[in-house]
Amino acid sequence: MAESSWRSDLARTITDVSGLPDCLDLTDDERRFFTAPETHGRLSLKVPPAVARRMADTDTPLRRQFIPTAAEFETLPYELADPLGEEHHSPLPRLIHRHPDRALLLVTDQCAVHCRYCFRSRFTDGSHGAISTEELSAVESYLAAHSGVRELILSGGDALMLGDGALADILDAARRARPGIVFRVATRMPVVMPLRVTTELTRLLRAHAPLWVVLQVNHPNELDAEASHALGALADAGLPVINQTVLLAGVNDDAEVLEELFTALVRLRVKPYYLFQGDLAPGTAHFRVNLERALGIVAELRRRLSGLAMPVFAVDIPGGAGKVPLEPSALVGEDENGYQLRADNGEMYHYPRE
Ligand SMILES: *Cc1c(COP(=O)(O)O)cnc(C)c1O
Ligand code: SF4
């Protein structure tokens, strides 16, 4: 399939309230977003055709992710435009280098869909556009000078909003600078715009191995036949695929739903990698799950899921200290001979010190 088919899907993306499917009966809060003056300057409505088709049955989990509400107008004092403090770790425009061995490059500010809880809304759909030739050559020099960087994450925005040529230019430049570098391509497109996964694209990504595709899927309803087909094509092309899920109130803050999501991903040959506590982005309080309740859900998942299906639960520390994994600990005590461990069955067991 040619590039033109996903480009025409982009052209058919819903960006105006009048374009939403008729069967979606907007609530007062949803309608208020579109009519209130506070809407100005906020992340706009963007729903691609494949998502609109899935939303047609007034599906709450999809609707909450992609249809804005007036709740977005409420910003709490501790919500920050840059909740992860990325700007403090940015040696070059678009490059975030917080960990010595990994760097993250914001290759474009465009996405196929606008997620209402976006933690990078300060950048998304702004005035940056795609990375320029000058910016890319500065990144190439930076990578050449920083041999500690083993992985480069292409993010944004959505990395696959770039055309194949632009994507190849970035991958080639980074490989010239650092022949051994491992890529991660962060994208929602295989799921929200499955037509983006063309034979040309999978060949291009495969030709730049080692390259990992990093998805974001938050609810099993996103994995319809089209999306599943696209994920199958990535796996068939020999591309390792992992997924990051954001824990979102009213979308997936339920062990049952997440169990279904993670087992479905494993069946589609996608490894659940992270489950993130929501970041403190402006106007996202209505998506936040209390941290202790989140840990309860994680403990329940841990009992139900295999190691393969279970992601790492992590929180990005507000302000820029990075991600930390959080887990209900099985190490519950210590005595002179060793340690007390609590098994999944709730019983205590002993493990020796040496
Ligand atoms: C999340 C993140 C990474 C990748 O971290 P992993 O734990 O290796 O997935 C790298 N750089 C930045 C700035 C990040 O936010
Ligand atoms: S795809 Fe990512 S960057 Fe784009 S709106 Fe969604 S969360 Fe934000």
CSV table of C-alpha atoms and ligand atoms in Angstrom, one decimal:
chain,number,residue,atom,x,y,z
A,1,MET,CA,0.0,0.0,0.0
A,2,ALA,CA,1.3,3.4,-0.9
A,3,GLU,CA,1.9,6.5,1.3
A,4,SER,CA,-1.0,8.1,-0.4
A,5,SER,CA,-3.6,6.0,1.5
A,6,TRP,CA,-2.6,7.1,5.0
A,7,ARG,CA,-2.2,10.6,3.7
A,8,SER,CA,-5.8,10.6,2.6
A,9,ASP,CA,-6.8,9.2,6.0
A,10,LEU,CA,-5.0,12.2,7.5
A,11,ALA,CA,-7.0,14.5,5.3
A,12,ARG,CA,-10.2,12.8,6.5
A,13,THR,CA,-9.3,13.3,10.2
A,14,ILE,CA,-12.0,15.0,12.3
A,15,THR,CA,-10.8,18.3,13.6
A,16,ASP,CA,-14.1,20.1,14.1
A,17,VAL,CA,-17.0,19.2,16.4
A,18,SER,CA,-19.4,19.1,13.5
A,19,GLY,CA,-17.4,16.3,12.0
A,20,LEU,CA,-17.9,13.9,14.9
A,21,PRO,CA,-20.1,10.8,14.2
A,22,ASP,CA,-23.8,11.6,14.5
A,23,CYS,CA,-24.4,8.8,16.9
A,24,LEU,CA,-22.2,10.6,19.5
A,25,ASP,CA,-24.6,12.5,21.6
A,26,LEU,CA,-22.3,15.1,23.3
A,27,THR,CA,-22.6,15.6,27.0
A,28,ASP,CA,-22.9,19.2,28.4
A,29,ASP,CA,-19.3,19.1,29.6
A,30,GLU,CA,-18.1,18.0,26.1
A,31,ARG,CA,-20.2,20.6,24.4
A,32,ARG,CA,-19.0,23.3,26.7
A,33,PHE,CA,-15.3,22.7,25.7
A,34,PHE,CA,-16.2,23.7,22.2
A,35,THR,CA,-18.2,26.8,23.0
A,36,ALA,CA,-16.3,28.3,26.0
A,37,PRO,CA,-13.7,31.1,25.4
A,38,GLU,CA,-11.1,29.0,27.5
A,39,THR,CA,-10.9,26.6,24.6
A,40,HIS,CA,-8.6,29.1,22.8
A,41,GLY,CA,-5.0,27.9,22.7
A,42,ARG,CA,-5.7,24.4,24.0
A,43,LEU,CA,-5.0,21.1,22.3
A,44,SER,CA,-7.5,20.9,19.5
A,45,LEU,CA,-9.9,18.1,18.6
A,46,LYS,CA,-8.2,15.5,16.4
A,47,VAL,CA,-9.8,12.1,15.8
A,48,PRO,CA,-8.7,10.0,12.8
A,49,PRO,CA,-11.2,7.9,10.8
A,50,ALA,CA,-10.1,4.6,12.3
A,51,VAL,CA,-10.8,5.9,15.8
A,52,ALA,CA,-14.1,7.6,14.9
A,53,ARG,CA,-15.3,4.2,13.5
A,54,ARG,CA,-14.5,2.5,16.8
A,55,MET,CA,-16.1,5.3,18.8
A,56,ALA,CA,-19.4,5.0,16.9
A,57,ASP,CA,-21.0,2.9,19.7
A,58,THR,CA,-20.6,5.7,22.3
A,59,ASP,CA,-17.7,3.9,23.8
A,60,THR,CA,-16.7,5.7,27.1
A,61,PRO,CA,-13.0,4.6,27.2
A,62,LEU,CA,-12.3,5.9,23.8
A,63,ARG,CA,-14.4,9.0,24.2
A,64,ARG,CA,-12.7,10.0,27.4
A,65,GLN,CA,-9.3,9.7,25.7
A,66,PHE,CA,-10.1,11.7,22.6
A,67,ILE,CA,-13.2,13.9,23.1
A,68,PRO,CA,-12.4,17.0,25.1
A,69,THR,CA,-14.5,18.2,28.1
A,70,ALA,CA,-14.7,21.4,30.1
A,71,ALA,CA,-12.8,19.6,32.9
A,72,GLU,CA,-9.6,20.5,30.9
A,73,PHE,CA,-10.1,24.2,31.9
A,74,GLU,CA,-9.3,23.4,35.5
A,75,THR,CA,-5.6,23.6,36.2
A,76,LEU,CA,-4.3,22.7,39.7
A,77,PRO,CA,-1.4,24.6,41.3
A,78,TYR,CA,1.0,21.6,41.0
A,79,GLU,CA,0.1,20.9,37.4
A,80,LEU,CA,3.0,22.1,35.2
A,81,ALA,CA,3.3,22.9,31.4
A,82,ASP,CA,6.5,20.8,31.5
A,83,PRO,CA,5.6,18.1,34.1
A,84,LEU,CA,8.7,16.0,33.5
A,85,GLY,CA,11.1,19.0,33.6
A,86,GLU,CA,12.3,18.0,30.1
A,87,GLU,CA,13.4,21.5,29.3
A,88,HIS,CA,16.1,21.3,32.0
A,89,HIS,CA,17.6,18.3,30.2
A,90,SER,CA,17.6,19.7,26.7
A,91,PRO,CA,21.1,20.4,25.4
A,92,LEU,CA,19.8,21.1,21.9
A,93,PRO,CA,16.4,22.1,20.6
A,94,ARG,CA,14.3,18.9,20.4
A,95,LEU,CA,16.8,16.7,22.2
A,96,ILE,CA,16.2,15.5,25.8
A,97,HIS,CA,19.1,13.9,27.4
A,98,ARG,CA,18.4,13.0,31.0
A,99,HIS,CA,20.1,9.6,31.2
A,100,PRO,CA,23.7,9.2,30.0
A,101,ASP,CA,22.9,6.1,27.9
A,102,ARG,CA,19.6,7.2,26.3
A,103,ALA,CA,18.5,10.3,24.5
A,104,LEU,CA,15.0,11.3,23.3
A,105,LEU,CA,14.5,13.3,20.1
A,106,LEU,CA,11.2,15.2,19.4
A,107,VAL,CA,11.2,14.6,15.7
A,108,THR,CA,7.8,16.3,15.0
A,109,ASP,CA,5.1,18.0,17.0
A,110,GLN,CA,2.3,16.4,15.0
A,111,CYS,CA,0.2,13.4,16.0
A,112,ALA,CA,-2.6,11.5,14.2
A,113,VAL,CA,-4.8,11.8,17.3
A,114,HIS,CA,-4.9,14.3,20.1
A,115,CYS,CA,-5.0,12.6,23.5
A,116,ARG,CA,-6.8,14.7,26.1
A,117,TYR,CA,-4.3,13.8,28.9
A,118,CYS,CA,-1.2,14.5,26.7
A,119,PHE,CA,1.8,15.1,29.1
A,120,ARG,CA,3.7,16.9,26.3
A,121,SER,CA,0.9,19.3,25.4
A,122,ARG,CA,3.4,22.2,25.7
A,123,PHE,CA,5.0,20.9,22.5
A,124,THR,CA,2.3,18.9,20.7
A,125,ASP,CA,0.7,20.6,17.7
A,126,GLY,CA,2.7,23.8,18.3
A,127,SER,CA,4.7,25.8,15.9
A,128,HIS,CA,7.7,23.4,15.8
A,129,GLY,CA,6.7,21.1,12.9
A,130,ALA,CA,9.1,18.5,11.8
A,131,ILE,CA,12.8,18.6,12.6
A,132,SER,CA,14.8,20.7,10.2
A,133,THR,CA,18.0,19.8,8.3
A,134,GLU,CA,20.0,22.2,10.5
A,135,GLU,CA,18.5,20.8,13.7
A,136,LEU,CA,19.2,17.2,12.5
A,137,SER,CA,22.8,18.0,11.7
A,138,ALA,CA,23.3,19.4,15.2
A,139,VAL,CA,21.9,16.2,16.7
A,140,GLU,CA,24.2,14.2,14.5
A,141,SER,CA,27.2,16.1,15.9
A,142,TYR,CA,26.0,15.8,19.4
A,143,LEU,CA,25.6,12.0,19.1
A,144,ALA,CA,29.0,11.7,17.6
A,145,ALA,CA,30.5,13.5,20.6
A,146,HIS,CA,28.5,11.6,23.2
A,147,SER,CA,29.5,8.0,22.8
A,148,GLY,CA,27.7,7.0,26.0
A,149,VAL,CA,24.4,7.3,24.2
A,150,ARG,CA,23.4,3.7,23.4
A,151,GLU,CA,19.7,4.3,22.5
A,152,LEU,CA,17.9,7.1,20.6
A,153,ILE,CA,14.2,7.4,21.1
A,154,LEU,CA,12.3,9.1,18.2
A,155,SER,CA,9.3,10.7,19.8
A,156,GLY,CA,7.2,13.8,19.5
A,157,GLY,CA,4.4,14.2,18.7
A,158,ASP,CA,4.3,10.9,16.9
A,159,ALA,CA,7.4,9.8,15.1
A,160,LEU,CA,5.4,8.1,12.3
A,161,MET,CA,3.7,11.3,11.3
A,162,LEU,CA,6.9,11.9,9.3
A,163,GLY,CA,7.0,10.5,5.8
A,164,ASP,CA,9.3,7.6,5.1
A,165,GLY,CA,12.0,9.9,3.5
A,166,ALA,CA,12.2,12.2,6.5
A,167,LEU,CA,12.3,9.2,8.9
A,168,ALA,CA,15.1,7.6,6.9
A,169,ASP,CA,17.1,10.8,7.0
A,170,ILE,CA,16.9,10.9,10.8
A,171,LEU,CA,17.8,7.2,11.2
A,172,ASP,CA,20.6,7.5,8.8
A,173,ALA,CA,22.1,10.6,10.4
A,174,ALA,CA,22.0,9.0,13.9
A,175,ARG,CA,23.7,5.8,12.5
A,176,ARG,CA,26.4,7.8,10.7
A,177,ALA,CA,27.2,9.4,14.1
A,178,ARG,CA,26.9,6.2,16.1
A,179,PRO,CA,26.9,3.0,14.1
A,180,GLY,CA,25.9,0.8,17.1
A,181,ILE,CA,23.0,2.9,18.3
A,182,VAL,CA,19.6,1.2,19.1
A,183,PHE,CA,16.5,3.0,18.0
A,184,ARG,CA,13.1,3.2,19.6
A,185,VAL,CA,10.3,4.7,17.4
A,186,ALA,CA,7.4,5.9,19.6
A,187,THR,CA,4.1,6.0,17.9
A,188,ARG,CA,0.3,5.5,18.3
A,189,MET,CA,-0.2,5.3,14.5
A,190,PRO,CA,-0.3,1.5,14.0
A,191,VAL,CA,-3.4,1.5,16.2
A,192,VAL,CA,-5.0,4.9,15.5
A,193,MET,CA,-4.1,5.0,11.8
A,194,PRO,CA,-3.3,1.4,10.8
A,195,LEU,CA,-2.9,2.4,7.1
A,196,ARG,CA,0.4,4.0,8.1
A,197,VAL,CA,1.9,0.5,8.4
A,198,THR,CA,2.8,0.0,4.8
A,199,THR,CA,5.2,-2.5,3.4
A,200,GLU,CA,7.6,0.3,2.5
A,201,LEU,CA,7.5,1.5,6.2
A,202,THR,CA,8.1,-2.0,7.7
A,203,ARG,CA,11.0,-2.5,5.2
A,204,LEU,CA,12.5,0.9,6.1
A,205,LEU,CA,12.3,0.2,9.9
A,206,ARG,CA,13.7,-3.3,9.5
A,207,ALA,CA,16.6,-2.0,7.5
A,208,HIS,CA,17.5,0.2,10.5
A,209,ALA,CA,17.6,-2.7,13.0
A,210,PRO,CA,18.2,-2.8,15.9
A,211,LEU,CA,15.0,-0.8,16.1
A,212,TRP,CA,12.1,-1.2,18.6
A,213,VAL,CA,8.6,0.1,17.9
A,214,VAL,CA,7.0,1.6,21.1
A,215,LEU,CA,3.2,1.8,21.0
A,216,GLN,CA,0.8,3.4,23.3
A,217,VAL,CA,-2.5,1.5,23.8
A,218,ASN,CA,-4.7,2.2,26.8
A,219,HIS,CA,-7.8,0.1,26.3
A,220,PRO,CA,-8.6,-3.2,24.6
A,221,ASN,CA,-11.3,-1.5,22.5
A,222,GLU,CA,-8.5,0.2,20.6
A,223,LEU,CA,-7.4,-3.2,19.3
A,224,ASP,CA,-9.9,-3.9,16.5
A,225,ALA,CA,-9.2,-6.0,13.4
A,226,GLU,CA,-7.5,-3.2,11.5
A,227,ALA,CA,-5.1,-2.4,14.3
A,228,SER,CA,-4.4,-6.1,15.0
A,229,HIS,CA,-3.6,-6.5,11.4
A,230,ALA,CA,-1.1,-3.6,11.4
A,231,LEU,CA,0.6,-5.0,14.6
A,232,GLY,CA,0.8,-8.4,13.0
A,233,ALA,CA,2.6,-6.8,10.0
A,234,LEU,CA,5.2,-5.1,12.3
A,235,ALA,CA,5.9,-8.4,14.1
A,236,ASP,CA,6.0,-10.4,10.7
A,237,ALA,CA,8.6,-7.9,9.5
A,238,GLY,CA,10.8,-8.8,12.4
A,239,LEU,CA,10.3,-5.7,14.4
A,240,PRO,CA,10.2,-6.0,18.2
A,241,VAL,CA,7.1,-4.1,19.5
A,242,ILE,CA,6.5,-3.0,23.1
A,243,ASN,CA,3.7,-1.0,24.6
A,244,GLN,CA,3.3,1.8,27.1
A,245,THR,CA,0.0,2.3,28.8
A,246,VAL,CA,-1.1,5.4,30.7
A,247,LEU,CA,-3.3,4.7,33.8
A,248,LEU,CA,-6.4,6.9,33.2
A,249,ALA,CA,-9.4,7.3,35.5
A,250,GLY,CA,-12.6,6.3,33.7
A,251,VAL,CA,-10.6,4.6,30.9
A,252,ASN,CA,-8.6,1.8,32.3
A,253,ASP,CA,-8.3,2.1,36.1
A,254,ASP,CA,-9.6,-1.4,36.6
A,255,ALA,CA,-7.6,-4.6,36.9
A,256,GLU,CA,-10.1,-6.5,34.7
A,257,VAL,CA,-9.7,-4.0,31.8
A,258,LEU,CA,-5.9,-4.0,32.1
A,259,GLU,CA,-5.8,-7.7,32.3
A,260,GLU,CA,-7.7,-7.9,29.1
A,261,LEU,CA,-5.5,-5.3,27.4
A,262,PHE,CA,-2.2,-6.8,28.4
A,263,THR,CA,-3.2,-10.4,27.5
A,264,ALA,CA,-4.6,-9.1,24.1
A,265,LEU,CA,-1.2,-7.4,23.4
A,266,VAL,CA,0.7,-10.5,24.2
A,267,ARG,CA,-1.4,-12.4,21.7
A,268,LEU,CA,-0.6,-9.8,19.1
A,269,ARG,CA,3.1,-10.3,19.9
A,270,VAL,CA,3.5,-7.0,21.7
A,271,LYS,CA,5.2,-6.9,25.1
A,272,PRO,CA,3.6,-4.6,27.7
A,273,TYR,CA,6.6,-2.5,28.8
A,274,TYR,CA,5.4,0.3,31.1
A,275,LEU,CA,2.2,1.2,32.9
A,276,PHE,CA,2.5,4.9,33.8
A,277,GLN,CA,0.9,6.8,36.6
A,278,GLY,CA,-0.5,9.9,34.8
A,279,ASP,CA,1.8,12.9,34.7
A,280,LEU,CA,0.8,16.2,36.2
A,281,ALA,CA,0.0,18.0,33.0
A,282,PRO,CA,-2.3,21.0,33.0
A,283,GLY,CA,-6.0,20.3,33.0
A,284,THR,CA,-5.6,16.5,33.5
A,285,ALA,CA,-6.8,16.1,37.1
A,286,HIS,CA,-9.9,14.3,36.0
A,287,PHE,CA,-7.7,11.5,34.6
A,288,ARG,CA,-5.6,11.0,37.6
A,289,VAL,CA,-5.8,7.8,39.8
A,290,ASN,CA,-4.8,8.0,43.4
A,291,LEU,CA,-1.3,6.4,43.8
A,292,GLU,CA,-2.3,4.0,46.5
A,293,ARG,CA,-5.3,2.8,44.5
A,294,ALA,CA,-3.1,2.5,41.5
A,295,LEU,CA,-0.7,0.2,43.5
A,296,GLY,CA,-3.7,-1.9,44.5
A,297,ILE,CA,-4.6,-2.4,40.8
A,298,VAL,CA,-1.0,-3.3,40.1
A,299,ALA,CA,-0.9,-5.8,42.9
A,300,GLU,CA,-4.1,-7.4,41.5
A,301,LEU,CA,-2.6,-7.6,38.0
A,302,ARG,CA,0.6,-9.1,39.4
A,303,ARG,CA,-1.5,-12.0,40.8
A,304,ARG,CA,-3.3,-12.5,37.5
A,305,LEU,CA,-0.7,-12.0,34.8
A,306,SER,CA,2.4,-13.8,33.6
A,307,GLY,CA,5.7,-12.1,33.6
A,308,LEU,CA,5.4,-11.6,29.9
A,309,ALA,CA,2.0,-9.9,30.1
A,310,MET,CA,2.9,-7.7,33.2
A,311,PRO,CA,4.4,-4.3,32.5
A,312,VAL,CA,6.5,-2.3,35.0
A,313,PHE,CA,4.4,0.3,36.9
A,314,ALA,CA,6.3,3.6,37.0
A,315,VAL,CA,5.8,7.2,37.9
A,316,ASP,CA,7.7,10.1,36.4
A,317,ILE,CA,8.7,12.2,39.3
A,318,PRO,CA,7.2,15.7,38.9
A,319,GLY,CA,9.9,18.2,38.0
A,320,GLY,CA,12.4,16.1,36.1
A,321,ALA,CA,14.0,13.5,38.3
A,322,GLY,CA,13.0,10.8,35.9
A,323,LYS,CA,10.9,7.6,36.1
A,324,VAL,CA,10.9,5.3,39.1
A,325,PRO,CA,9.3,1.9,39.1
A,326,LEU,CA,6.8,1.3,41.9
A,327,GLU,CA,5.7,-2.1,43.1
A,328,PRO,CA,4.0,-3.4,46.2
A,329,SER,CA,7.1,-5.0,47.7
A,330,ALA,CA,7.2,-8.8,48.5
A,331,LEU,CA,10.1,-8.1,50.9
A,332,VAL,CA,8.2,-7.5,54.2
A,333,GLY,CA,10.7,-8.1,56.9
A,334,GLU,CA,14.1,-9.2,58.2
A,335,ASP,CA,15.4,-11.3,61.1
A,336,GLU,CA,18.9,-12.4,62.1
A,337,ASN,CA,18.9,-15.3,59.6
A,338,GLY,CA,17.5,-13.6,56.5
A,339,TYR,CA,14.4,-12.1,55.0
A,340,GLN,CA,10.7,-12.6,55.1
A,341,LEU,CA,9.0,-12.7,51.7
A,342,ARG,CA,5.2,-12.6,51.0
A,343,ALA,CA,4.2,-14.9,48.2
A,344,ASP,CA,1.2,-14.3,45.9
A,345,ASN,CA,-0.9,-16.6,48.0
A,346,GLY,CA,-0.5,-14.2,50.9
A,347,GLU,CA,1.7,-16.5,53.0
A,348,MET,CA,5.1,-15.6,54.5
A,349,TYR,CA,8.2,-17.5,53.6
A,350,HIS,CA,11.8,-17.3,54.7
A,351,TYR,CA,14.9,-16.6,52.4
A,352,PRO,CA,18.4,-16.9,53.9
A,353,ARG,CA,20.8,-14.0,54.1
A,354,GLU,CA,23.8,-15.8,52.5
B,1,LIG,C1,11.3,7.7,29.5
B,1,LIG,C2,12.5,8.3,29.1
B,1,LIG,C3,13.5,7.6,28.5
B,1,LIG,C4,13.5,6.1,28.4
B,1,LIG,O1,13.5,5.5,29.7
B,1,LIG,P1,13.3,3.9,29.8
B,1,LIG,O2,13.1,3.6,31.3
B,1,LIG,O3,14.6,3.3,29.3
B,1,LIG,O4,12.2,3.4,28.9
B,1,LIG,C5,14.6,8.2,28.1
B,1,LIG,N1,14.7,9.6,28.1
B,1,LIG,C6,13.8,10.3,28.7
B,1,LIG,C7,14.0,11.8,28.7
B,1,LIG,C8,12.6,9.7,29.1
B,1,LIG,O5,11.6,10.5,29.6
B,2,SF4,S1,0.0,10.7,20.6
B,2,SF4,FE1,1.4,11.2,22.4
B,2,SF4,S2,2.2,13.3,22.0
B,2,SF4,FE2,0.4,13.0,20.6
B,2,SF4,S3,-1.4,13.8,21.8
B,2,SF4,FE3,-1.2,11.6,22.3
B,2,SF4,S4,0.0,11.5,24.1
B,2,SF4,FE4,0.4,13.6,23.2
